[in-house]
Amino acid sequence: KKLGIALVGLGGYAEHQLAPALKETQHCYLAGIVTGTPSKIDRWKSEYNIPDKNVYSYENFDQIANNPDIDAVYIVLPNGLHAEYTIRAAKARKHVICEKPMATSVADAQRMLDACRENNVQLTIGYRLHFEPHNKRVMELGQKQVFGKVQSIEARNGFNITGSNPNVWRLDKKLAGGGPLMDMGVYCVQGACYTLGQTPVAVTAKFGEVTHKTHFAEVEQSIDWQMEFADGVIADCSSSYAEGQGLLAGKAANGWWRLSPAYSYSGLQGETSKGKMNYPQVYEQALQMDAQALSFKNKQKLPISGEMGLRDVKILMAIYESARNNGKRVTIS
Ligand code: NAD
């Protein structure tokens, strides 16, 4: 049986990536929707064949507990709402896929983990690049030391938001938790960690200059940071909301690699010191949700666990603490 997934929040990512991917998945399908915008309901119902009884609002969301069609919910809301809806889903005894970044504070991420543990449901994060072949190759090159010991990592990710309306949740501190670091920089944090298969021991960071004051009244415009790993490897990273960038590169004793674009839904390009990478285009979100659905079904814990989401929130918060304190070295517990 395919598992039934309910999407919570029908914004850009849910509409243009996740829902279409759920037409391709083998182990799960789009069974329900949770939305605060009634005008969206008819179109989604007919496009995805969703019965009335599987349509929820944010107010009656908790009644999803009584719906056997829904096995798991996928939280695709602004970052600051991930905790509330993950905890409500856990109490409704549904497995949870939560979008990145898992939460806007360490305390929230911990509460989410606790709620899922107490209610005996699984929690996993929408880290789609774990299923993407170029990024999987980087994990292998770094973790298996294919070119010898890794010496340094470089990771950059950003896009230009300054052409858009400044009244979007991504620029609202409470809803986003921060600026490009939370949204795009989390991919660099992930990239450095999965290159090495390790968690950093300390970070240093610096906010960039604000040149677009109307957009960046609450959150940073850009940020540079370094992650220090136990064996001395440094990952040099940056993230921006004023510049498009997407890079994950590594240098090892006997070779190097470089992905750019590194984090996109399609069109990734990779090269190593041995030549161009040649991997097929995959449907990242479909592979991700199928793997997560199988782990729910078989009660197996995925490598992309809620604990990994919590670890990353700890790193993001340490980066902000360093940036607020003039680049002070902040250790990660
Ligand atoms: P979006 O702005 O397109 O959609 C957000 C949705 O949340 C909208 O439907 C909006 O109506 C709803 N919403 C409910 N309460 C809201 C409130 N109080 N304020 C604002 N909106 C509210 O955003 P998105 O790009 O779909 O991002 C949603 C989540 O998905 C974020 O956590 C984001 O980081 C994540 N995301 C992940 C990826 C990925 O590749 N994994 C890509 C894009 C977004």
mmCIF file of C-alpha atoms and ligand atoms in Angstrom:
data_model
loop_
_atom_site.group_PDB
_atom_site.id
_atom_site.type_symbol
_atom_site.label_atom_id
_atom_site.label_comp_id
_atom_site.label_asym_id
_atom_site.label_seq_id
_atom_site.Cartn_x
_atom_site.Cartn_y
_atom_site.Cartn_z
ATOM 1 C CA LYS A 1 0.000 0.000 0.000
ATOM 2 C CA LYS A 2 1.189 3.498 -0.834
ATOM 3 C CA LEU A 3 1.358 5.759 2.214
ATOM 4 C CA GLY A 4 -0.918 8.797 2.219
ATOM 5 C CA ILE A 5 0.853 12.137 2.664
ATOM 6 C CA ALA A 6 -0.857 15.421 3.553
ATOM 7 C CA LEU A 7 0.926 18.618 2.560
ATOM 8 C CA VAL A 8 0.656 21.332 5.217
ATOM 9 C CA GLY A 9 0.975 24.712 3.477
ATOM 10 C CA LEU A 10 0.327 25.016 -0.261
ATOM 11 C CA GLY A 11 2.931 27.650 -1.158
ATOM 12 C CA GLY A 12 5.545 27.666 -3.887
ATOM 13 C CA TYR A 13 7.559 24.619 -2.875
ATOM 14 C CA ALA A 14 4.499 22.460 -2.168
ATOM 15 C CA GLU A 15 2.747 23.458 -5.396
ATOM 16 C CA HIS A 16 5.608 23.424 -7.874
ATOM 17 C CA GLN A 17 7.889 20.693 -6.498
ATOM 18 C CA LEU A 18 6.410 18.393 -3.863
ATOM 19 C CA ALA A 19 2.903 17.840 -5.217
ATOM 20 C CA PRO A 20 4.094 17.097 -8.787
ATOM 21 C CA ALA A 21 6.758 14.772 -7.326
ATOM 22 C CA LEU A 22 4.009 12.900 -5.454
ATOM 23 C CA LYS A 23 2.594 11.909 -8.867
ATOM 24 C CA GLU A 24 5.857 10.052 -9.564
ATOM 25 C CA THR A 25 6.477 8.381 -6.204
ATOM 26 C CA GLN A 26 6.130 4.588 -5.833
ATOM 27 C CA HIS A 27 5.626 4.348 -2.065
ATOM 28 C CA CYS A 28 3.505 7.394 -1.210
ATOM 29 C CA TYR A 29 0.926 9.693 -2.788
ATOM 30 C CA LEU A 30 -0.768 13.002 -2.087
ATOM 31 C CA ALA A 31 -3.742 12.009 0.048
ATOM 32 C CA GLY A 32 -4.626 15.292 1.739
ATOM 33 C CA ILE A 33 -4.034 19.026 2.029
ATOM 34 C CA VAL A 34 -3.963 21.527 4.879
ATOM 35 C CA THR A 35 -4.426 25.144 3.852
ATOM 36 C CA GLY A 36 -5.530 28.519 5.154
ATOM 37 C CA THR A 37 -6.586 29.674 1.697
ATOM 38 C CA PRO A 38 -10.020 28.216 0.749
ATOM 39 C CA SER A 39 -9.729 29.526 -2.826
ATOM 40 C CA LYS A 40 -6.940 26.996 -3.489
ATOM 41 C CA ILE A 41 -9.000 23.958 -2.499
ATOM 42 C CA ASP A 42 -10.992 23.214 -5.669
ATOM 43 C CA ARG A 43 -7.975 23.301 -7.956
ATOM 44 C CA TRP A 44 -5.937 20.997 -5.695
ATOM 45 C CA LYS A 45 -8.858 18.620 -5.219
ATOM 46 C CA SER A 46 -9.370 18.137 -8.925
ATOM 47 C CA GLU A 47 -5.671 18.102 -9.872
ATOM 48 C CA TYR A 48 -4.818 15.454 -7.258
ATOM 49 C CA ASN A 49 -8.123 13.659 -6.826
ATOM 50 C CA ILE A 50 -8.418 14.582 -3.154
ATOM 51 C CA PRO A 51 -11.753 13.861 -1.426
ATOM 52 C CA ASP A 52 -13.413 16.527 0.731
ATOM 53 C CA LYS A 53 -12.803 14.539 3.897
ATOM 54 C CA ASN A 54 -9.011 14.883 3.373
ATOM 55 C CA VAL A 55 -9.023 18.688 3.168
ATOM 56 C CA TYR A 56 -8.128 20.535 6.392
ATOM 57 C CA SER A 57 -7.656 24.090 7.582
ATOM 58 C CA TYR A 58 -5.067 25.161 10.173
ATOM 59 C CA GLU A 59 -7.913 25.341 12.716
ATOM 60 C CA ASN A 60 -9.236 21.807 12.280
ATOM 61 C CA PHE A 61 -5.835 20.270 11.446
ATOM 62 C CA ASP A 62 -5.774 18.241 14.697
ATOM 63 C CA GLN A 63 -8.750 16.177 13.481
ATOM 64 C CA ILE A 64 -6.355 14.570 11.002
ATOM 65 C CA ALA A 65 -5.737 12.153 13.916
ATOM 66 C CA ASN A 66 -8.997 10.418 12.973
ATOM 67 C CA ASN A 67 -8.201 10.060 9.274
ATOM 68 C CA PRO A 68 -6.772 6.655 8.304
ATOM 69 C CA ASP A 69 -5.990 7.880 4.750
ATOM 70 C CA ILE A 70 -3.222 10.099 6.115
ATOM 71 C CA ASP A 71 -0.093 8.283 7.313
ATOM 72 C CA ALA A 72 2.285 11.234 7.337
ATOM 73 C CA VAL A 73 2.231 15.000 7.048
ATOM 74 C CA TYR A 74 4.759 17.154 5.218
ATOM 75 C CA ILE A 75 5.265 20.587 6.836
ATOM 76 C CA VAL A 76 5.965 23.151 4.089
ATOM 77 C CA LEU A 77 5.219 26.311 6.080
ATOM 78 C CA PRO A 78 7.463 29.291 6.916
ATOM 79 C CA ASN A 79 10.313 28.143 9.204
ATOM 80 C CA GLY A 80 8.872 29.748 12.341
ATOM 81 C CA LEU A 81 5.739 27.577 12.072
ATOM 82 C CA HIS A 82 7.520 24.212 11.658
ATOM 83 C CA ALA A 83 7.583 23.513 15.404
ATOM 84 C CA GLU A 84 3.907 24.152 16.091
ATOM 85 C CA TYR A 85 2.668 22.021 13.190
ATOM 86 C CA THR A 86 5.191 19.216 13.703
ATOM 87 C CA ILE A 87 4.132 18.921 17.345
ATOM 88 C CA ARG A 88 0.427 18.986 16.442
ATOM 89 C CA ALA A 89 1.052 16.302 13.789
ATOM 90 C CA ALA A 90 2.952 14.143 16.281
ATOM 91 C CA LYS A 91 0.077 14.422 18.766
ATOM 92 C CA ALA A 92 -2.234 13.324 15.950
ATOM 93 C CA ARG A 93 0.065 10.253 15.646
ATOM 94 C CA LYS A 94 1.211 11.025 12.117
ATOM 95 C CA HIS A 95 4.800 10.665 10.914
ATOM 96 C CA VAL A 96 6.360 13.993 9.970
ATOM 97 C CA ILE A 97 8.515 15.226 7.122
ATOM 98 C CA CYS A 98 9.529 18.769 8.026
ATOM 99 C CA GLU A 99 11.084 21.219 5.602
ATOM 100 C CA LYS A 100 14.492 22.786 6.216
ATOM 101 C CA PRO A 101 15.577 24.465 8.404
ATOM 102 C CA MET A 102 13.858 22.247 10.964
ATOM 103 C CA ALA A 103 13.185 25.118 13.391
ATOM 104 C CA THR A 104 14.149 28.662 14.298
ATOM 105 C CA SER A 105 15.572 27.756 17.726
ATOM 106 C CA VAL A 106 17.329 24.806 19.336
ATOM 107 C CA ALA A 107 14.593 24.651 21.980
ATOM 108 C CA ASP A 108 11.889 24.303 19.307
ATOM 109 C CA ALA A 109 13.833 21.594 17.464
ATOM 110 C CA GLN A 110 14.227 19.707 20.735
ATOM 111 C CA ARG A 111 10.492 20.014 21.489
ATOM 112 C CA MET A 112 9.710 18.628 18.026
ATOM 113 C CA LEU A 113 11.963 15.616 18.601
ATOM 114 C CA ASP A 114 10.471 15.009 22.036
ATOM 115 C CA ALA A 115 6.885 15.200 20.730
ATOM 116 C CA CYS A 116 7.627 12.704 17.956
ATOM 117 C CA ARG A 117 9.387 10.332 20.342
ATOM 118 C CA GLU A 118 6.567 10.527 22.919
ATOM 119 C CA ASN A 119 3.939 9.815 20.281
ATOM 120 C CA ASN A 120 5.955 7.063 18.651
ATOM 121 C CA VAL A 121 6.118 8.646 15.189
ATOM 122 C CA GLN A 122 9.143 9.303 12.990
ATOM 123 C CA LEU A 123 10.512 12.743 12.186
ATOM 124 C CA THR A 124 12.628 13.430 9.119
ATOM 125 C CA ILE A 125 13.757 16.567 7.260
ATOM 126 C CA GLY A 126 13.301 17.535 3.590
ATOM 127 C CA TYR A 127 17.024 17.263 2.794
ATOM 128 C CA ARG A 128 16.546 16.249 -0.844
ATOM 129 C CA LEU A 129 20.250 16.387 -1.828
ATOM 130 C CA HIS A 130 20.967 13.154 0.029
ATOM 131 C CA PHE A 131 19.252 11.529 -2.970
ATOM 132 C CA GLU A 132 21.029 13.531 -5.693
ATOM 133 C CA PRO A 133 23.912 11.725 -7.486
ATOM 134 C CA HIS A 134 26.451 14.610 -7.678
ATOM 135 C CA ASN A 135 26.062 15.294 -3.963
ATOM 136 C CA LYS A 136 26.143 11.563 -3.187
ATOM 137 C CA ARG A 137 29.435 11.364 -5.072
ATOM 138 C CA VAL A 138 30.834 14.208 -2.948
ATOM 139 C CA MET A 139 29.851 12.259 0.210
ATOM 140 C CA GLU A 140 31.783 9.293 -1.152
ATOM 141 C CA LEU A 141 34.817 11.327 -2.282
ATOM 142 C CA GLY A 142 35.106 12.986 1.124
ATOM 143 C CA GLN A 143 34.028 10.264 3.517
ATOM 144 C CA LYS A 144 35.885 7.412 1.758
ATOM 145 C CA GLN A 145 38.913 9.648 1.136
ATOM 146 C CA VAL A 146 38.967 8.700 -2.560
ATOM 147 C CA PHE A 147 41.525 11.487 -3.216
ATOM 148 C CA GLY A 148 43.187 11.141 0.185
ATOM 149 C CA LYS A 149 42.478 13.130 3.295
ATOM 150 C CA VAL A 150 40.195 16.157 2.810
ATOM 151 C CA GLN A 151 42.064 19.406 3.422
ATOM 152 C CA SER A 152 39.473 22.143 2.894
ATOM 153 C CA ILE A 153 35.872 22.745 1.844
ATOM 154 C CA GLU A 154 34.178 25.725 0.233
ATOM 155 C CA ALA A 155 30.382 26.140 0.195
ATOM 156 C CA ARG A 156 28.291 29.084 -1.051
ATOM 157 C CA ASN A 157 24.571 29.414 -1.624
ATOM 158 C CA GLY A 158 22.254 32.327 -2.228
ATOM 159 C CA PHE A 159 19.781 34.035 -4.498
ATOM 160 C CA ASN A 160 18.742 37.605 -5.134
ATOM 161 C CA ILE A 161 15.577 38.483 -3.231
ATOM 162 C CA THR A 162 16.000 42.261 -3.569
ATOM 163 C CA GLY A 163 13.852 42.459 -6.716
ATOM 164 C CA SER A 164 10.828 41.126 -4.828
ATOM 165 C CA ASN A 165 8.345 42.710 -2.443
ATOM 166 C CA PRO A 166 10.067 43.242 0.932
ATOM 167 C CA ASN A 167 6.939 42.029 2.790
ATOM 168 C CA VAL A 168 7.664 38.333 2.404
ATOM 169 C CA TRP A 169 8.078 35.869 5.289
ATOM 170 C CA ARG A 170 11.694 35.149 4.267
ATOM 171 C CA LEU A 171 12.598 38.709 5.400
ATOM 172 C CA ASP A 172 10.533 38.518 8.605
ATOM 173 C CA LYS A 173 12.710 37.532 11.578
ATOM 174 C CA LYS A 174 9.937 35.813 13.495
ATOM 175 C CA LEU A 175 8.711 33.678 10.588
ATOM 176 C CA ALA A 176 12.085 32.958 8.981
ATOM 177 C CA GLY A 177 14.328 32.823 12.064
ATOM 178 C CA GLY A 178 16.983 34.768 10.151
ATOM 179 C CA GLY A 179 17.994 35.603 6.612
ATOM 180 C CA PRO A 180 19.890 33.696 3.909
ATOM 181 C CA LEU A 181 21.751 31.592 6.475
ATOM 182 C CA MET A 182 18.522 29.877 7.553
ATOM 183 C CA ASP A 183 17.130 29.497 4.047
ATOM 184 C CA MET A 184 20.164 28.874 1.819
ATOM 185 C CA GLY A 185 23.160 28.629 4.151
ATOM 186 C CA VAL A 186 21.720 25.482 5.711
ATOM 187 C CA TYR A 187 22.681 23.727 2.447
ATOM 188 C CA CYS A 188 26.310 24.784 2.964
ATOM 189 C CA VAL A 189 26.199 23.510 6.565
ATOM 190 C CA GLN A 190 24.788 20.221 5.282
ATOM 191 C CA GLY A 191 27.289 20.098 2.387
ATOM 192 C CA ALA A 192 30.318 20.523 4.631
ATOM 193 C CA CYS A 193 28.997 17.957 7.140
ATOM 194 C CA TYR A 194 28.186 15.350 4.512
ATOM 195 C CA THR A 195 31.460 15.877 2.672
ATOM 196 C CA LEU A 196 33.250 14.743 5.822
ATOM 197 C CA GLY A 197 30.576 12.679 7.551
ATOM 198 C CA GLN A 198 31.301 14.801 10.617
ATOM 199 C CA THR A 199 29.856 17.606 12.733
ATOM 200 C CA PRO A 200 31.945 20.757 13.217
ATOM 201 C CA VAL A 201 33.474 21.469 16.622
ATOM 202 C CA ALA A 202 33.384 25.265 16.301
ATOM 203 C CA VAL A 203 32.347 28.142 14.033
ATOM 204 C CA THR A 204 33.296 31.773 13.393
ATOM 205 C CA ALA A 205 31.116 34.198 11.409
ATOM 206 C CA LYS A 206 30.630 37.750 10.186
ATOM 207 C CA PHE A 207 27.551 39.528 8.806
ATOM 208 C CA GLY A 208 27.981 41.256 5.424
ATOM 209 C CA GLU A 209 27.155 44.872 4.664
ATOM 210 C CA VAL A 210 23.481 45.850 4.239
ATOM 211 C CA THR A 211 23.102 47.691 0.927
ATOM 212 C CA HIS A 212 19.309 47.161 0.568
ATOM 213 C CA LYS A 213 17.934 48.669 3.771
ATOM 214 C CA THR A 214 14.225 48.268 2.912
ATOM 215 C CA HIS A 215 14.624 44.513 2.502
ATOM 216 C CA PHE A 216 17.031 43.799 5.332
ATOM 217 C CA ALA A 217 15.566 45.660 8.290
ATOM 218 C CA GLU A 218 15.175 42.433 10.323
ATOM 219 C CA VAL A 219 17.431 39.754 8.840
ATOM 220 C CA GLU A 220 20.982 39.708 7.467
ATOM 221 C CA GLN A 221 21.585 40.436 3.777
ATOM 222 C CA SER A 222 24.604 38.140 3.682
ATOM 223 C CA ILE A 223 26.865 36.218 6.016
ATOM 224 C CA ASP A 224 30.322 34.591 5.809
ATOM 225 C CA TRP A 225 31.317 31.827 8.156
ATOM 226 C CA GLN A 226 33.861 29.104 8.793
ATOM 227 C CA MET A 227 33.191 25.679 10.244
ATOM 228 C CA GLU A 228 36.071 23.961 12.003
ATOM 229 C CA PHE A 229 36.124 20.143 12.155
ATOM 230 C CA ALA A 230 37.908 17.968 14.716
ATOM 231 C CA ASP A 231 40.708 16.955 12.350
ATOM 232 C CA GLY A 232 41.482 20.580 11.506
ATOM 233 C CA VAL A 233 39.564 20.813 8.208
ATOM 234 C CA ILE A 234 38.002 24.251 7.675
ATOM 235 C CA ALA A 235 34.874 24.771 5.592
ATOM 236 C CA ASP A 236 34.744 28.326 4.260
ATOM 237 C CA CYS A 237 31.103 29.265 3.632
ATOM 238 C CA SER A 238 28.863 32.154 2.653
ATOM 239 C CA SER A 239 25.233 32.833 1.952
ATOM 240 C CA SER A 240 23.486 35.819 0.449
ATOM 241 C CA TYR A 241 20.042 37.174 -0.396
ATOM 242 C CA ALA A 242 21.555 39.700 -2.824
ATOM 243 C CA GLU A 243 23.530 37.417 -5.099
ATOM 244 C CA GLY A 244 22.881 34.103 -6.836
ATOM 245 C CA GLN A 245 25.485 31.506 -5.914
ATOM 246 C CA GLY A 246 25.635 27.735 -5.481
ATOM 247 C CA LEU A 247 28.938 25.976 -4.858
ATOM 248 C CA LEU A 248 30.187 22.936 -2.972
ATOM 249 C CA ALA A 249 33.892 22.239 -3.456
ATOM 250 C CA GLY A 250 36.577 20.263 -1.696
ATOM 251 C CA LYS A 251 40.343 19.847 -1.820
ATOM 252 C CA ALA A 252 42.022 16.637 -0.713
ATOM 253 C CA ALA A 253 45.635 15.450 -0.573
ATOM 254 C CA ASN A 254 45.555 14.028 -4.125
ATOM 255 C CA GLY A 255 42.690 15.731 -5.902
ATOM 256 C CA TRP A 256 39.709 18.083 -5.798
ATOM 257 C CA TRP A 257 36.005 18.343 -6.683
ATOM 258 C CA ARG A 258 33.593 21.116 -7.425
ATOM 259 C CA LEU A 259 29.795 21.205 -7.851
ATOM 260 C CA SER A 260 28.226 24.345 -9.298
ATOM 261 C CA PRO A 261 25.282 24.673 -9.350
ATOM 262 C CA ALA A 262 25.451 22.367 -6.359
ATOM 263 C CA TYR A 263 22.056 22.584 -4.642
ATOM 264 C CA SER A 264 19.433 23.099 -7.345
ATOM 265 C CA TYR A 265 16.464 20.905 -8.278
ATOM 266 C CA SER A 266 18.027 20.211 -11.688
ATOM 267 C CA GLY A 267 20.969 21.144 -13.890
ATOM 268 C CA LEU A 268 23.680 20.341 -11.347
ATOM 269 C CA GLN A 269 27.214 20.307 -12.763
ATOM 270 C CA GLY A 270 30.214 18.620 -11.226
ATOM 271 C CA GLU A 271 33.899 18.198 -11.942
ATOM 272 C CA THR A 272 36.798 16.528 -10.168
ATOM 273 C CA SER A 273 40.564 16.598 -10.742
ATOM 274 C CA LYS A 274 39.944 13.446 -12.840
ATOM 275 C CA GLY A 275 37.388 15.105 -15.162
ATOM 276 C CA LYS A 276 33.750 16.021 -15.583
ATOM 277 C CA MET A 277 31.100 14.193 -13.538
ATOM 278 C CA ASN A 278 28.452 12.532 -15.621
ATOM 279 C CA TYR A 279 25.352 11.672 -13.603
ATOM 280 C CA PRO A 280 21.735 11.454 -14.685
ATOM 281 C CA GLN A 281 19.136 14.009 -13.748
ATOM 282 C CA VAL A 282 16.929 12.578 -10.978
ATOM 283 C CA TYR A 283 13.663 13.696 -9.422
ATOM 284 C CA GLU A 284 15.154 14.653 -6.047
ATOM 285 C CA GLN A 285 11.876 15.224 -4.209
ATOM 286 C CA ALA A 286 10.329 11.972 -5.465
ATOM 287 C CA LEU A 287 13.358 9.928 -4.392
ATOM 288 C CA GLN A 288 13.426 11.723 -1.033
ATOM 289 C CA MET A 289 9.744 11.156 -0.240
ATOM 290 C CA ASP A 290 9.869 7.521 -1.393
ATOM 291 C CA ALA A 291 12.819 6.823 0.906
ATOM 292 C CA GLN A 292 11.067 8.571 3.784
ATOM 293 C CA ALA A 293 7.793 6.731 3.139
ATOM 294 C CA LEU A 294 9.602 3.384 3.125
ATOM 295 C CA SER A 295 11.286 4.199 6.412
ATOM 296 C CA PHE A 296 7.899 5.071 7.953
ATOM 297 C CA LYS A 297 6.400 1.866 6.631
ATOM 298 C CA ASN A 298 9.252 -0.403 7.697
ATOM 299 C CA LYS A 299 9.863 1.454 10.976
ATOM 300 C CA GLN A 300 13.487 2.042 9.998
ATOM 301 C CA LYS A 301 15.256 5.162 11.042
ATOM 302 C CA LEU A 302 16.499 7.249 8.130
ATOM 303 C CA PRO A 303 19.948 8.849 8.125
ATOM 304 C CA ILE A 304 18.085 12.151 7.625
ATOM 305 C CA SER A 305 16.691 12.125 11.121
ATOM 306 C CA GLY A 306 15.159 14.768 13.308
ATOM 307 C CA GLU A 307 18.422 14.581 15.276
ATOM 308 C CA MET A 308 20.290 15.694 12.141
ATOM 309 C CA GLY A 309 17.836 18.598 11.803
ATOM 310 C CA LEU A 310 18.500 19.549 15.436
ATOM 311 C CA ARG A 311 22.265 19.318 14.914
ATOM 312 C CA ASP A 312 21.996 21.721 11.980
ATOM 313 C CA VAL A 313 19.855 24.193 13.951
ATOM 314 C CA LYS A 314 22.546 24.134 16.678
ATOM 315 C CA ILE A 315 25.184 24.952 14.046
ATOM 316 C CA LEU A 316 23.047 27.753 12.514
ATOM 317 C CA MET A 317 22.474 29.303 15.954
ATOM 318 C CA ALA A 318 26.208 29.084 16.772
ATOM 319 C CA ILE A 319 26.982 30.875 13.477
ATOM 320 C CA TYR A 320 24.587 33.698 14.435
ATOM 321 C CA GLU A 321 26.072 33.890 17.930
ATOM 322 C CA SER A 322 29.541 34.299 16.453
ATOM 323 C CA ALA A 323 28.402 36.937 13.936
ATOM 324 C CA ARG A 324 26.675 38.940 16.697
ATOM 325 C CA ASN A 325 29.888 38.800 18.739
ATOM 326 C CA ASN A 326 32.360 40.090 16.145
ATOM 327 C CA GLY A 327 33.455 36.699 14.924
ATOM 328 C CA LYS A 328 34.118 35.138 18.316
ATOM 329 C CA ARG A 329 34.850 31.388 18.038
ATOM 330 C CA VAL A 330 31.742 29.534 19.219
ATOM 331 C CA THR A 331 32.044 25.849 20.050
ATOM 332 C CA ILE A 332 29.306 23.372 19.151
ATOM 333 C CA SER A 333 28.200 21.138 22.011
HETATM 334 P P1 NAD B 1 5.934 30.116 0.252
HETATM 335 O O1 NAD B 1 5.926 31.512 0.759
HETATM 336 O O2 NAD B 1 5.848 29.893 -1.209
HETATM 337 O O3 NAD B 1 4.763 29.282 0.937
HETATM 338 C C1 NAD B 1 4.481 29.361 2.305
HETATM 339 C C2 NAD B 1 3.081 28.854 2.561
HETATM 340 O O4 NAD B 1 2.795 28.976 3.954
HETATM 341 C C3 NAD B 1 2.000 29.656 1.806
HETATM 342 O O5 NAD B 1 1.063 28.777 1.263
HETATM 343 C C4 NAD B 1 1.365 30.494 2.909
HETATM 344 O O6 NAD B 1 0.009 30.777 2.660
HETATM 345 C C5 NAD B 1 1.504 29.562 4.106
HETATM 346 N N1 NAD B 1 1.414 30.247 5.391
HETATM 347 C C6 NAD B 1 0.703 29.812 6.446
HETATM 348 N N2 NAD B 1 0.800 30.642 7.480
HETATM 349 C C7 NAD B 1 1.584 31.654 7.081
HETATM 350 C C8 NAD B 1 2.039 32.837 7.713
HETATM 351 N N3 NAD B 1 1.724 33.127 8.978
HETATM 352 N N4 NAD B 1 2.824 33.660 7.003
HETATM 353 C C9 NAD B 1 3.184 33.368 5.739
HETATM 354 N N5 NAD B 1 2.783 32.255 5.088
HETATM 355 C C10 NAD B 1 1.995 31.401 5.753
HETATM 356 O O7 NAD B 1 7.261 29.419 0.845
HETATM 357 P P2 NAD B 1 7.994 28.119 0.308
HETATM 358 O O8 NAD B 1 9.097 28.533 -0.590
HETATM 359 O O9 NAD B 1 7.016 27.133 -0.175
HETATM 360 O O10 NAD B 1 8.697 27.611 1.662
HETATM 361 C C11 NAD B 1 8.003 26.866 2.650
HETATM 362 C C12 NAD B 1 9.013 26.010 3.419
HETATM 363 O O11 NAD B 1 9.652 25.117 2.520
HETATM 364 C C13 NAD B 1 10.142 26.785 4.092
HETATM 365 O O12 NAD B 1 10.475 26.189 5.315
HETATM 366 C C14 NAD B 1 11.294 26.661 3.130
HETATM 367 O O13 NAD B 1 12.566 26.742 3.757
HETATM 368 C C15 NAD B 1 11.066 25.274 2.569
HETATM 369 N N6 NAD B 1 11.595 25.109 1.204
HETATM 370 C C16 NAD B 1 12.404 24.067 0.956
HETATM 371 C C17 NAD B 1 12.929 23.877 -0.304
HETATM 372 C C18 NAD B 1 13.809 22.694 -0.585
HETATM 373 O O14 NAD B 1 14.402 22.642 -1.648
HETATM 374 N N7 NAD B 1 13.897 21.728 0.311
HETATM 375 C C19 NAD B 1 12.628 24.773 -1.316
HETATM 376 C C20 NAD B 1 11.776 25.837 -1.041
HETATM 377 C C21 NAD B 1 11.263 26.003 0.239
#
